[in-house]
Amino acid sequence: MARILVVDDTSYTRVVIRKIVESDGHEVCGEAQNGIEAIEKYKTLEPDVVVMDIIMPDMDGLEALEHIRAYDGNASVIMCTAVGQEKTLMRAIRLGACDYVVKPPSADRVLTALRTVLNLRSEKGV
Amino acid sequence: MTWNIFLPPSTESELRYNETYEWMEAMTDERKDEQLLSDGSLRALEDVCRMGARYAATGMTEMLNATVTPVGLQCRRVDIPQLLSFCGSSDELVVTIAFAVTGEASGDIIAVLPEATASRLSERLLEGMELEGAEREKVRLDSLAELGNVIGSAFLNAVSNLSGLELLPAPPALAEDMAAAACDVLQIRYGALTDKVTVSEVQFALEDEPLAVQLAILFEPESWERILSGFRGEGGRG
């Protein structure tokens, strides 16, 4: 079981992702509505994985990803966004995102990404 | 590592794209002497939007757990005052989901749903969620905003795939208001820039029943120029 921080500016998507990850036995340890909250909650909650939107008010997910990876080089972040564009995807990769799920987030895609990331963490001994 | 991104265009779509490219190349010089967007470029835009409509229908199908298909698409140039007719009759209660387009082009996307359609969709979106009172209302409104986000982003992804430009949606703004109010903002914003705007309208069907979702995609004149250059491979990915 992994502890997940869910970051999205819409409550609907947070509910959807919570249902998906809990159906696979994981725990949602916290939720955030923008990048600033995400950074704060990452530091206090120390989740195993972050599932984070890109387009959010105040601070977007890519900027938050950069901050989180600077704080913890082992942070595992899955981007979950409606933006399925190569340039955005490549920027997320360069900033250290582990995986990328295009919205709407289906259970299959989210759980596949989650298992892949958790396997990688296990292999690295994180 | 697995990366989940939009499916690449099918062979059929690629063929259509190639035809579009060739056609766009052929009309380049002619277009320079004409208005910014000719009938021909509207046809090219319709091809792109057709792909966007398929992406959007796939996204809606997954969100609603019911088959959504695009059933109609039209791109046209309209005078600024005509924007109101796009939003519906002026005293009709509608839900609008609007967001600015940022990145390498500037524009706006607005989805307009009659109140009854919005209720029908949100009921489906909230199926299986145990929510009550204020929380349910908050999630209901957010579900419609997210639906608009998925639809609009699908179109931006399609334009981006062909133009090579990065087109990012701002966080969506949802309003329940009269149609006239919904279109006022767009009229003011684009009226200061141009006399006419290009509107792409799409209609969908939900399990064979018409789904009254109107979608308008508007770009600023200079952004259109950049997008069309991208279609021709001039500075974009091509």
mmCIF file of C-alpha atoms in Angstrom:
data_model
loop_
_atom_site.group_PDB
_atom_site.id
_atom_site.type_symbol
_atom_site.label_atom_id
_atom_site.label_comp_id
_atom_site.label_asym_id
_atom_site.label_seq_id
_atom_site.Cartn_x
_atom_site.Cartn_y
_atom_site.Cartn_z
ATOM 1 C CA MET A 1 0.000 0.000 0.000
ATOM 2 C CA ALA A 2 1.291 3.439 -0.929
ATOM 3 C CA ARG A 3 0.496 6.865 0.500
ATOM 4 C CA ILE A 4 -0.668 9.198 -2.268
ATOM 5 C CA LEU A 5 -0.939 12.990 -2.417
ATOM 6 C CA VAL A 6 -3.579 14.036 -4.963
ATOM 7 C CA VAL A 7 -3.194 17.518 -6.473
ATOM 8 C CA ASP A 8 -5.866 18.995 -8.736
ATOM 9 C CA ASP A 9 -7.806 22.261 -8.730
ATOM 10 C CA THR A 10 -11.157 20.529 -9.306
ATOM 11 C CA SER A 11 -12.751 18.618 -6.451
ATOM 12 C CA TYR A 12 -14.380 16.287 -8.983
ATOM 13 C CA THR A 13 -11.034 14.991 -10.257
ATOM 14 C CA ARG A 14 -9.687 14.614 -6.724
ATOM 15 C CA VAL A 15 -12.722 12.452 -5.870
ATOM 16 C CA VAL A 16 -12.255 10.365 -9.039
ATOM 17 C CA ILE A 17 -8.551 9.753 -8.384
ATOM 18 C CA ARG A 18 -9.206 9.004 -4.705
ATOM 19 C CA LYS A 19 -11.734 6.332 -5.685
ATOM 20 C CA ILE A 20 -9.315 4.795 -8.170
ATOM 21 C CA VAL A 21 -6.291 4.574 -5.874
ATOM 22 C CA GLU A 22 -8.322 3.441 -2.857
ATOM 23 C CA SER A 23 -9.871 0.668 -4.984
ATOM 24 C CA ASP A 24 -6.351 -0.733 -5.335
ATOM 25 C CA GLY A 25 -5.674 -0.598 -1.593
ATOM 26 C CA HIS A 26 -3.689 2.635 -1.468
ATOM 27 C CA GLU A 27 -4.226 5.525 0.919
ATOM 28 C CA VAL A 28 -4.808 9.137 -0.084
ATOM 29 C CA CYS A 29 -2.828 10.879 2.657
ATOM 30 C CA GLY A 30 -3.681 14.371 1.457
ATOM 31 C CA GLU A 31 -5.152 16.589 -1.219
ATOM 32 C CA ALA A 32 -4.060 19.947 -2.617
ATOM 33 C CA GLN A 33 -5.715 22.411 -4.997
ATOM 34 C CA ASN A 34 -2.669 24.097 -6.516
ATOM 35 C CA GLY A 35 1.097 23.898 -6.743
ATOM 36 C CA ILE A 36 1.762 25.957 -3.641
ATOM 37 C CA GLU A 37 -0.397 23.703 -1.472
ATOM 38 C CA ALA A 38 1.195 20.676 -3.113
ATOM 39 C CA ILE A 39 4.702 21.712 -2.055
ATOM 40 C CA GLU A 40 3.589 22.448 1.510
ATOM 41 C CA LYS A 41 1.731 19.155 1.835
ATOM 42 C CA TYR A 42 4.573 17.199 0.270
ATOM 43 C CA LYS A 43 6.917 18.473 2.972
ATOM 44 C CA THR A 44 4.558 17.738 5.849
ATOM 45 C CA LEU A 45 2.992 14.479 4.637
ATOM 46 C CA GLU A 46 5.989 12.912 2.832
ATOM 47 C CA PRO A 47 3.842 10.829 0.475
ATOM 48 C CA ASP A 48 5.223 7.920 -1.544
ATOM 49 C CA VAL A 49 3.709 9.212 -4.774
ATOM 50 C CA VAL A 50 2.151 12.482 -5.964
ATOM 51 C CA VAL A 51 -0.548 12.454 -8.644
ATOM 52 C CA MET A 52 -0.639 16.047 -9.895
ATOM 53 C CA ASP A 53 -2.465 18.134 -12.492
ATOM 54 C CA ILE A 54 -0.480 20.627 -14.594
ATOM 55 C CA ILE A 55 -2.938 23.454 -15.257
ATOM 56 C CA MET A 56 -3.840 24.965 -11.876
ATOM 57 C CA PRO A 57 -4.251 28.507 -10.518
ATOM 58 C CA ASP A 58 -1.571 30.277 -8.439
ATOM 59 C CA MET A 59 1.161 27.764 -9.250
ATOM 60 C CA ASP A 60 0.974 25.165 -12.001
ATOM 61 C CA GLY A 61 1.990 21.544 -11.689
ATOM 62 C CA LEU A 62 5.257 21.848 -13.610
ATOM 63 C CA GLU A 63 6.562 24.573 -11.320
ATOM 64 C CA ALA A 64 5.449 22.588 -8.288
ATOM 65 C CA LEU A 65 7.149 19.496 -9.711
ATOM 66 C CA GLU A 66 10.401 21.437 -9.993
ATOM 67 C CA HIS A 67 10.164 22.583 -6.361
ATOM 68 C CA ILE A 68 9.245 19.137 -5.067
ATOM 69 C CA ARG A 69 12.096 17.458 -6.958
ATOM 70 C CA ALA A 70 14.529 20.098 -5.660
ATOM 71 C CA TYR A 71 13.373 19.355 -2.118
ATOM 72 C CA ASP A 72 13.440 15.570 -2.567
ATOM 73 C CA GLY A 73 15.405 14.122 -5.462
ATOM 74 C CA ASN A 74 13.621 10.790 -4.971
ATOM 75 C CA ALA A 75 10.127 12.280 -5.212
ATOM 76 C CA SER A 76 7.830 10.232 -7.451
ATOM 77 C CA VAL A 77 5.381 12.414 -9.320
ATOM 78 C CA ILE A 78 2.804 11.289 -11.896
ATOM 79 C CA MET A 79 1.377 14.122 -13.963
ATOM 80 C CA CYS A 80 -2.364 13.838 -14.674
ATOM 81 C CA THR A 81 -3.531 16.451 -17.145
ATOM 82 C CA ALA A 82 -5.761 17.064 -20.149
ATOM 83 C CA VAL A 83 -2.786 18.573 -21.984
ATOM 84 C CA GLY A 84 -1.479 15.784 -24.234
ATOM 85 C CA GLN A 85 1.121 17.792 -26.128
ATOM 86 C CA GLU A 86 4.664 16.750 -26.877
ATOM 87 C CA LYS A 87 6.356 19.940 -25.688
ATOM 88 C CA THR A 88 4.527 19.859 -22.357
ATOM 89 C CA LEU A 89 5.197 16.155 -21.953
ATOM 90 C CA MET A 90 8.909 16.619 -22.636
ATOM 91 C CA ARG A 91 9.122 19.473 -20.154
ATOM 92 C CA ALA A 92 7.537 17.281 -17.492
ATOM 93 C CA ILE A 93 10.053 14.521 -18.240
ATOM 94 C CA ARG A 94 12.987 16.916 -18.015
ATOM 95 C CA LEU A 95 11.716 18.204 -14.675
ATOM 96 C CA GLY A 96 11.630 14.670 -13.304
ATOM 97 C CA ALA A 97 8.061 13.433 -13.694
ATOM 98 C CA CYS A 98 7.872 9.644 -13.470
ATOM 99 C CA ASP A 99 4.824 9.174 -15.662
ATOM 100 C CA TYR A 100 2.033 11.044 -17.415
ATOM 101 C CA VAL A 101 -1.684 10.242 -17.581
ATOM 102 C CA VAL A 102 -3.941 12.146 -19.961
ATOM 103 C CA LYS A 103 -7.346 13.078 -18.554
ATOM 104 C CA PRO A 104 -9.915 11.823 -18.049
ATOM 105 C CA PRO A 105 -8.070 9.547 -15.629
ATOM 106 C CA SER A 106 -9.256 5.978 -16.149
ATOM 107 C CA ALA A 107 -8.617 3.423 -13.406
ATOM 108 C CA ASP A 108 -6.532 1.311 -15.742
ATOM 109 C CA ARG A 109 -4.180 4.130 -16.737
ATOM 110 C CA VAL A 110 -3.765 5.558 -13.239
ATOM 111 C CA LEU A 111 -3.125 2.192 -11.599
ATOM 112 C CA THR A 112 -0.713 1.103 -14.342
ATOM 113 C CA ALA A 113 1.283 4.298 -13.841
ATOM 114 C CA LEU A 114 1.164 3.878 -10.073
ATOM 115 C CA ARG A 115 2.389 0.270 -10.174
ATOM 116 C CA THR A 116 5.212 1.200 -12.542
ATOM 117 C CA VAL A 117 6.340 4.016 -10.279
ATOM 118 C CA LEU A 118 6.112 1.882 -7.138
ATOM 119 C CA ASN A 119 8.137 -0.889 -8.818
ATOM 120 C CA LEU A 120 10.816 1.638 -9.741
ATOM 121 C CA ARG A 121 10.920 2.941 -6.178
ATOM 122 C CA SER A 122 11.234 -0.599 -4.921
ATOM 123 C CA GLU A 123 14.096 -1.362 -7.317
ATOM 124 C CA LYS A 124 15.895 1.812 -6.207
ATOM 125 C CA GLY A 125 15.308 0.951 -2.547
ATOM 126 C CA VAL A 126 13.452 4.215 -1.900
ATOM 127 C CA MET B 1 8.489 3.132 -18.234
ATOM 128 C CA THR B 2 5.009 3.546 -19.598
ATOM 129 C CA TRP B 3 3.855 6.929 -20.833
ATOM 130 C CA ASN B 4 0.165 7.348 -21.476
ATOM 131 C CA ILE B 5 -0.410 9.967 -24.113
ATOM 132 C CA PHE B 6 -2.963 10.537 -26.824
ATOM 133 C CA LEU B 7 -2.994 7.866 -29.463
ATOM 134 C CA PRO B 8 -1.131 8.796 -32.633
ATOM 135 C CA PRO B 9 -3.253 9.601 -35.656
ATOM 136 C CA SER B 10 -4.536 6.634 -37.587
ATOM 137 C CA THR B 11 -3.338 6.017 -41.127
ATOM 138 C CA GLU B 12 -6.544 7.554 -42.344
ATOM 139 C CA SER B 13 -5.958 10.662 -40.255
ATOM 140 C CA GLU B 14 -2.349 10.930 -41.369
ATOM 141 C CA LEU B 15 -3.491 10.769 -44.964
ATOM 142 C CA ARG B 16 -5.950 13.526 -44.291
ATOM 143 C CA TYR B 17 -3.192 15.566 -42.634
ATOM 144 C CA ASN B 18 -0.889 15.105 -45.607
ATOM 145 C CA GLU B 19 -3.644 16.216 -47.935
ATOM 146 C CA THR B 20 -4.151 19.225 -45.703
ATOM 147 C CA TYR B 21 -0.465 20.079 -45.737
ATOM 148 C CA GLU B 22 -0.282 19.920 -49.522
ATOM 149 C CA TRP B 23 -3.387 21.950 -49.845
ATOM 150 C CA MET B 24 -2.152 24.547 -47.374
ATOM 151 C CA GLU B 25 1.155 24.839 -49.236
ATOM 152 C CA ALA B 26 -0.708 25.451 -52.473
ATOM 153 C CA MET B 27 -2.810 28.253 -51.081
ATOM 154 C CA THR B 28 -0.059 30.114 -49.257
ATOM 155 C CA ASP B 29 0.684 32.852 -51.784
ATOM 156 C CA GLU B 30 -2.936 33.326 -52.654
ATOM 157 C CA ARG B 31 -3.800 33.768 -48.990
ATOM 158 C CA LYS B 32 -1.287 36.574 -48.506
ATOM 159 C CA ASP B 33 -3.399 38.872 -50.606
ATOM 160 C CA GLU B 34 -6.656 37.925 -49.028
ATOM 161 C CA GLN B 35 -8.242 38.286 -45.680
ATOM 162 C CA LEU B 36 -6.449 36.569 -42.848
ATOM 163 C CA LEU B 37 -8.546 33.471 -43.011
ATOM 164 C CA SER B 38 -9.901 32.383 -46.369
ATOM 165 C CA ASP B 39 -12.541 29.771 -46.968
ATOM 166 C CA GLY B 40 -9.674 27.403 -47.709
ATOM 167 C CA SER B 41 -8.007 27.810 -44.359
ATOM 168 C CA LEU B 42 -11.358 27.242 -42.709
ATOM 169 C CA ARG B 43 -11.496 23.907 -44.496
ATOM 170 C CA ALA B 44 -8.049 23.039 -43.150
ATOM 171 C CA LEU B 45 -9.164 24.082 -39.705
ATOM 172 C CA GLU B 46 -12.200 21.846 -39.982
ATOM 173 C CA ASP B 47 -9.910 18.899 -40.676
ATOM 174 C CA VAL B 48 -7.971 19.634 -37.517
ATOM 175 C CA CYS B 49 -11.126 20.180 -35.506
ATOM 176 C CA ARG B 50 -12.526 16.886 -36.768
ATOM 177 C CA MET B 51 -9.620 15.172 -35.067
ATOM 178 C CA GLY B 52 -10.129 17.301 -31.982
ATOM 179 C CA ALA B 53 -13.789 16.288 -31.948
ATOM 180 C CA ARG B 54 -12.814 12.623 -31.998
ATOM 181 C CA TYR B 55 -10.388 13.169 -29.102
ATOM 182 C CA ALA B 56 -13.075 15.073 -27.213
ATOM 183 C CA ALA B 57 -15.691 12.379 -27.855
ATOM 184 C CA THR B 58 -13.299 9.727 -26.562
ATOM 185 C CA GLY B 59 -12.661 11.771 -23.432
ATOM 186 C CA MET B 60 -16.374 12.339 -22.838
ATOM 187 C CA THR B 61 -17.113 8.654 -23.425
ATOM 188 C CA GLU B 62 -14.628 7.734 -20.693
ATOM 189 C CA MET B 63 -15.896 10.383 -18.292
ATOM 190 C CA LEU B 64 -19.590 9.615 -18.807
ATOM 191 C CA ASN B 65 -19.219 5.863 -19.249
ATOM 192 C CA ALA B 66 -21.513 6.176 -22.270
ATOM 193 C CA THR B 67 -20.805 6.454 -25.964
ATOM 194 C CA VAL B 68 -20.380 10.009 -27.198
ATOM 195 C CA THR B 69 -19.887 10.693 -30.894
ATOM 196 C CA PRO B 70 -19.253 13.901 -32.813
ATOM 197 C CA VAL B 71 -22.164 14.443 -35.203
ATOM 198 C CA GLY B 72 -21.569 17.859 -36.642
ATOM 199 C CA LEU B 73 -18.756 20.329 -37.118
ATOM 200 C CA GLN B 74 -18.521 23.696 -38.763
ATOM 201 C CA CYS B 75 -15.866 26.397 -38.840
ATOM 202 C CA ARG B 76 -16.999 29.830 -39.965
ATOM 203 C CA ARG B 77 -16.131 33.504 -39.815
ATOM 204 C CA VAL B 78 -18.672 35.575 -37.922
ATOM 205 C CA ASP B 79 -19.068 39.247 -37.170
ATOM 206 C CA ILE B 80 -18.410 40.033 -33.539
ATOM 207 C CA PRO B 81 -22.103 40.754 -32.733
ATOM 208 C CA GLN B 82 -23.004 37.316 -34.097
ATOM 209 C CA LEU B 83 -21.134 35.688 -31.210
ATOM 210 C CA LEU B 84 -24.307 36.070 -29.215
ATOM 211 C CA SER B 85 -26.221 33.723 -31.491
ATOM 212 C CA PHE B 86 -23.582 31.100 -30.859
ATOM 213 C CA CYS B 87 -24.278 31.201 -27.131
ATOM 214 C CA GLY B 88 -28.024 30.674 -27.578
ATOM 215 C CA SER B 89 -31.018 32.935 -27.223
ATOM 216 C CA SER B 90 -30.148 35.901 -25.039
ATOM 217 C CA ASP B 91 -32.503 35.029 -22.159
ATOM 218 C CA GLU B 92 -31.727 31.318 -22.115
ATOM 219 C CA LEU B 93 -30.114 29.966 -18.944
ATOM 220 C CA VAL B 94 -26.879 28.262 -19.881
ATOM 221 C CA VAL B 95 -23.765 26.891 -18.283
ATOM 222 C CA THR B 96 -20.564 28.178 -19.847
ATOM 223 C CA ILE B 97 -17.113 26.795 -19.311
ATOM 224 C CA ALA B 98 -14.522 29.232 -20.598
ATOM 225 C CA PHE B 99 -10.792 29.289 -20.549
ATOM 226 C CA ALA B 100 -8.076 31.349 -22.111
ATOM 227 C CA VAL B 101 -5.540 29.701 -24.371
ATOM 228 C CA THR B 102 -1.948 30.551 -23.541
ATOM 229 C CA GLY B 103 1.455 29.304 -24.645
ATOM 230 C CA GLU B 104 2.585 29.910 -28.210
ATOM 231 C CA ALA B 105 -0.792 31.295 -29.312
ATOM 232 C CA SER B 106 -3.493 33.319 -27.596
ATOM 233 C CA GLY B 107 -7.193 32.659 -27.749
ATOM 234 C CA ASP B 108 -10.244 31.445 -25.927
ATOM 235 C CA ILE B 109 -12.339 28.325 -25.794
ATOM 236 C CA ILE B 110 -15.905 28.432 -24.598
ATOM 237 C CA ALA B 111 -18.280 25.508 -24.174
ATOM 238 C CA VAL B 112 -21.964 26.328 -23.819
ATOM 239 C CA LEU B 113 -24.483 23.880 -22.362
ATOM 240 C CA PRO B 114 -28.195 24.549 -21.827
ATOM 241 C CA GLU B 115 -29.105 24.134 -18.175
ATOM 242 C CA ALA B 116 -30.991 20.874 -18.835
ATOM 243 C CA THR B 117 -28.012 19.345 -20.631
ATOM 244 C CA ALA B 118 -25.675 20.392 -17.833
ATOM 245 C CA SER B 119 -27.940 18.732 -15.253
ATOM 246 C CA ARG B 120 -28.152 15.561 -17.307
ATOM 247 C CA LEU B 121 -24.378 15.369 -17.678
ATOM 248 C CA SER B 122 -23.536 16.180 -14.080
ATOM 249 C CA GLU B 123 -25.928 13.496 -12.837
ATOM 250 C CA ARG B 124 -24.016 10.967 -14.917
ATOM 251 C CA LEU B 125 -20.633 12.292 -13.823
ATOM 252 C CA LEU B 126 -21.539 11.980 -10.153
ATOM 253 C CA GLU B 127 -22.934 8.455 -10.398
ATOM 254 C CA GLY B 128 -21.452 6.250 -7.697
ATOM 255 C CA MET B 129 -20.147 9.176 -5.643
ATOM 256 C CA GLU B 130 -21.486 9.353 -2.117
ATOM 257 C CA LEU B 131 -21.760 13.101 -1.686
ATOM 258 C CA GLU B 132 -24.378 15.317 -0.064
ATOM 259 C CA GLY B 133 -25.328 18.961 0.380
ATOM 260 C CA ALA B 134 -22.793 21.682 -0.305
ATOM 261 C CA GLU B 135 -20.025 19.214 -1.065
ATOM 262 C CA ARG B 136 -22.154 17.555 -3.756
ATOM 263 C CA GLU B 137 -22.942 20.933 -5.323
ATOM 264 C CA LYS B 138 -19.260 21.901 -5.325
ATOM 265 C CA VAL B 139 -18.265 18.603 -6.972
ATOM 266 C CA ARG B 140 -21.170 18.915 -9.441
ATOM 267 C CA LEU B 141 -19.975 22.292 -10.688
ATOM 268 C CA ASP B 142 -16.378 21.103 -10.780
ATOM 269 C CA SER B 143 -17.418 18.051 -12.793
ATOM 270 C CA LEU B 144 -18.819 20.307 -15.511
ATOM 271 C CA ALA B 145 -15.701 22.482 -15.442
ATOM 272 C CA GLU B 146 -13.580 19.360 -15.828
ATOM 273 C CA LEU B 147 -15.743 18.115 -18.684
ATOM 274 C CA GLY B 148 -15.219 21.443 -20.467
ATOM 275 C CA ASN B 149 -11.506 21.228 -19.734
ATOM 276 C CA VAL B 150 -11.247 17.749 -21.272
ATOM 277 C CA ILE B 151 -13.234 18.782 -24.372
ATOM 278 C CA GLY B 152 -11.349 22.025 -24.946
ATOM 279 C CA SER B 153 -7.943 20.497 -24.285
ATOM 280 C CA ALA B 154 -8.691 17.763 -26.813
ATOM 281 C CA PHE B 155 -9.065 20.418 -29.490
ATOM 282 C CA LEU B 156 -5.914 22.226 -28.397
ATOM 283 C CA ASN B 157 -4.027 18.928 -28.494
ATOM 284 C CA ALA B 158 -5.196 18.356 -32.065
ATOM 285 C CA VAL B 159 -4.156 21.851 -33.197
ATOM 286 C CA SER B 160 -0.848 21.424 -31.363
ATOM 287 C CA ASN B 161 -0.159 18.056 -32.965
ATOM 288 C CA LEU B 162 -0.450 19.556 -36.416
ATOM 289 C CA SER B 163 1.027 23.015 -35.871
ATOM 290 C CA GLY B 164 3.836 22.046 -33.497
ATOM 291 C CA LEU B 165 2.825 24.909 -31.204
ATOM 292 C CA GLU B 166 2.304 24.431 -27.497
ATOM 293 C CA LEU B 167 -1.226 25.585 -26.653
ATOM 294 C CA LEU B 168 -2.068 25.516 -22.985
ATOM 295 C CA PRO B 169 -5.491 26.054 -21.440
ATOM 296 C CA ALA B 170 -5.768 28.310 -18.416
ATOM 297 C CA PRO B 171 -7.808 26.924 -15.487
ATOM 298 C CA PRO B 172 -11.467 26.844 -16.622
ATOM 299 C CA ALA B 173 -14.031 29.341 -15.337
ATOM 300 C CA LEU B 174 -17.598 28.081 -15.002
ATOM 301 C CA ALA B 175 -20.669 30.301 -14.936
ATOM 302 C CA GLU B 176 -24.400 29.652 -14.791
ATOM 303 C CA ASP B 177 -25.944 32.689 -16.400
ATOM 304 C CA MET B 178 -27.977 34.065 -19.280
ATOM 305 C CA ALA B 179 -26.459 33.423 -22.684
ATOM 306 C CA ALA B 180 -26.102 37.140 -23.344
ATOM 307 C CA ALA B 181 -23.890 37.595 -20.300
ATOM 308 C CA ALA B 182 -21.749 34.639 -21.296
ATOM 309 C CA CYS B 183 -20.939 36.149 -24.679
ATOM 310 C CA ASP B 184 -20.463 39.747 -23.529
ATOM 311 C CA VAL B 185 -16.914 39.138 -22.371
ATOM 312 C CA LEU B 186 -15.898 37.570 -25.666
ATOM 313 C CA GLN B 187 -17.539 40.355 -27.656
ATOM 314 C CA ILE B 188 -15.647 43.012 -25.717
ATOM 315 C CA ARG B 189 -12.326 41.192 -25.871
ATOM 316 C CA TYR B 190 -12.403 40.333 -29.574
ATOM 317 C CA GLY B 191 -14.239 43.474 -30.632
ATOM 318 C CA ALA B 192 -11.135 45.415 -29.624
ATOM 319 C CA LEU B 193 -8.962 43.257 -31.887
ATOM 320 C CA THR B 194 -10.942 42.528 -35.026
ATOM 321 C CA ASP B 195 -14.283 42.774 -36.843
ATOM 322 C CA LYS B 196 -14.687 39.057 -37.397
ATOM 323 C CA VAL B 197 -13.666 35.970 -35.503
ATOM 324 C CA THR B 198 -13.343 32.372 -36.543
ATOM 325 C CA VAL B 199 -15.672 30.103 -34.626
ATOM 326 C CA SER B 200 -15.488 26.327 -34.677
ATOM 327 C CA GLU B 201 -18.754 24.735 -33.609
ATOM 328 C CA VAL B 202 -19.132 21.079 -32.780
ATOM 329 C CA GLN B 203 -22.197 19.021 -31.913
ATOM 330 C CA PHE B 204 -22.118 15.678 -30.160
ATOM 331 C CA ALA B 205 -24.531 12.814 -29.528
ATOM 332 C CA LEU B 206 -24.756 10.829 -26.309
ATOM 333 C CA GLU B 207 -25.873 7.277 -27.045
ATOM 334 C CA ASP B 208 -27.653 8.397 -30.224
ATOM 335 C CA GLU B 209 -29.435 11.290 -28.544
ATOM 336 C CA PRO B 210 -28.357 14.812 -29.468
ATOM 337 C CA LEU B 211 -26.132 16.358 -26.834
ATOM 338 C CA ALA B 212 -26.451 20.099 -26.875
ATOM 339 C CA VAL B 213 -22.840 21.072 -26.283
ATOM 340 C CA GLN B 214 -21.682 24.013 -28.340
ATOM 341 C CA LEU B 215 -17.984 24.628 -28.452
ATOM 342 C CA ALA B 216 -16.327 27.737 -29.854
ATOM 343 C CA ILE B 217 -12.599 28.039 -30.391
ATOM 344 C CA LEU B 218 -11.336 31.553 -30.978
ATOM 345 C CA PHE B 219 -7.798 32.713 -31.597
ATOM 346 C CA GLU B 220 -6.451 36.225 -31.872
ATOM 347 C CA PRO B 221 -5.626 37.212 -35.486
ATOM 348 C CA GLU B 222 -1.855 37.084 -34.983
ATOM 349 C CA SER B 223 -2.155 33.698 -33.340
ATOM 350 C CA TRP B 224 -4.107 32.359 -36.311
ATOM 351 C CA GLU B 225 -1.251 33.450 -38.539
ATOM 352 C CA ARG B 226 1.200 31.556 -36.337
ATOM 353 C CA ILE B 227 -0.990 28.453 -36.257
ATOM 354 C CA LEU B 228 -1.419 28.425 -40.034
ATOM 355 C CA SER B 229 2.354 28.838 -40.410
ATOM 356 C CA GLY B 230 2.739 25.861 -38.122
ATOM 357 C CA PHE B 231 0.384 23.819 -40.287
ATOM 358 C CA ARG B 232 2.623 24.604 -43.265
ATOM 359 C CA GLY B 233 5.748 23.682 -41.311
ATOM 360 C CA GLU B 234 7.059 27.246 -41.097
ATOM 361 C CA GLY B 235 8.544 27.341 -37.637
ATOM 362 C CA GLY B 236 6.293 24.672 -36.205
ATOM 363 C CA ARG B 237 7.020 20.998 -36.098
ATOM 364 C CA GLY B 238 5.307 20.578 -39.406
#
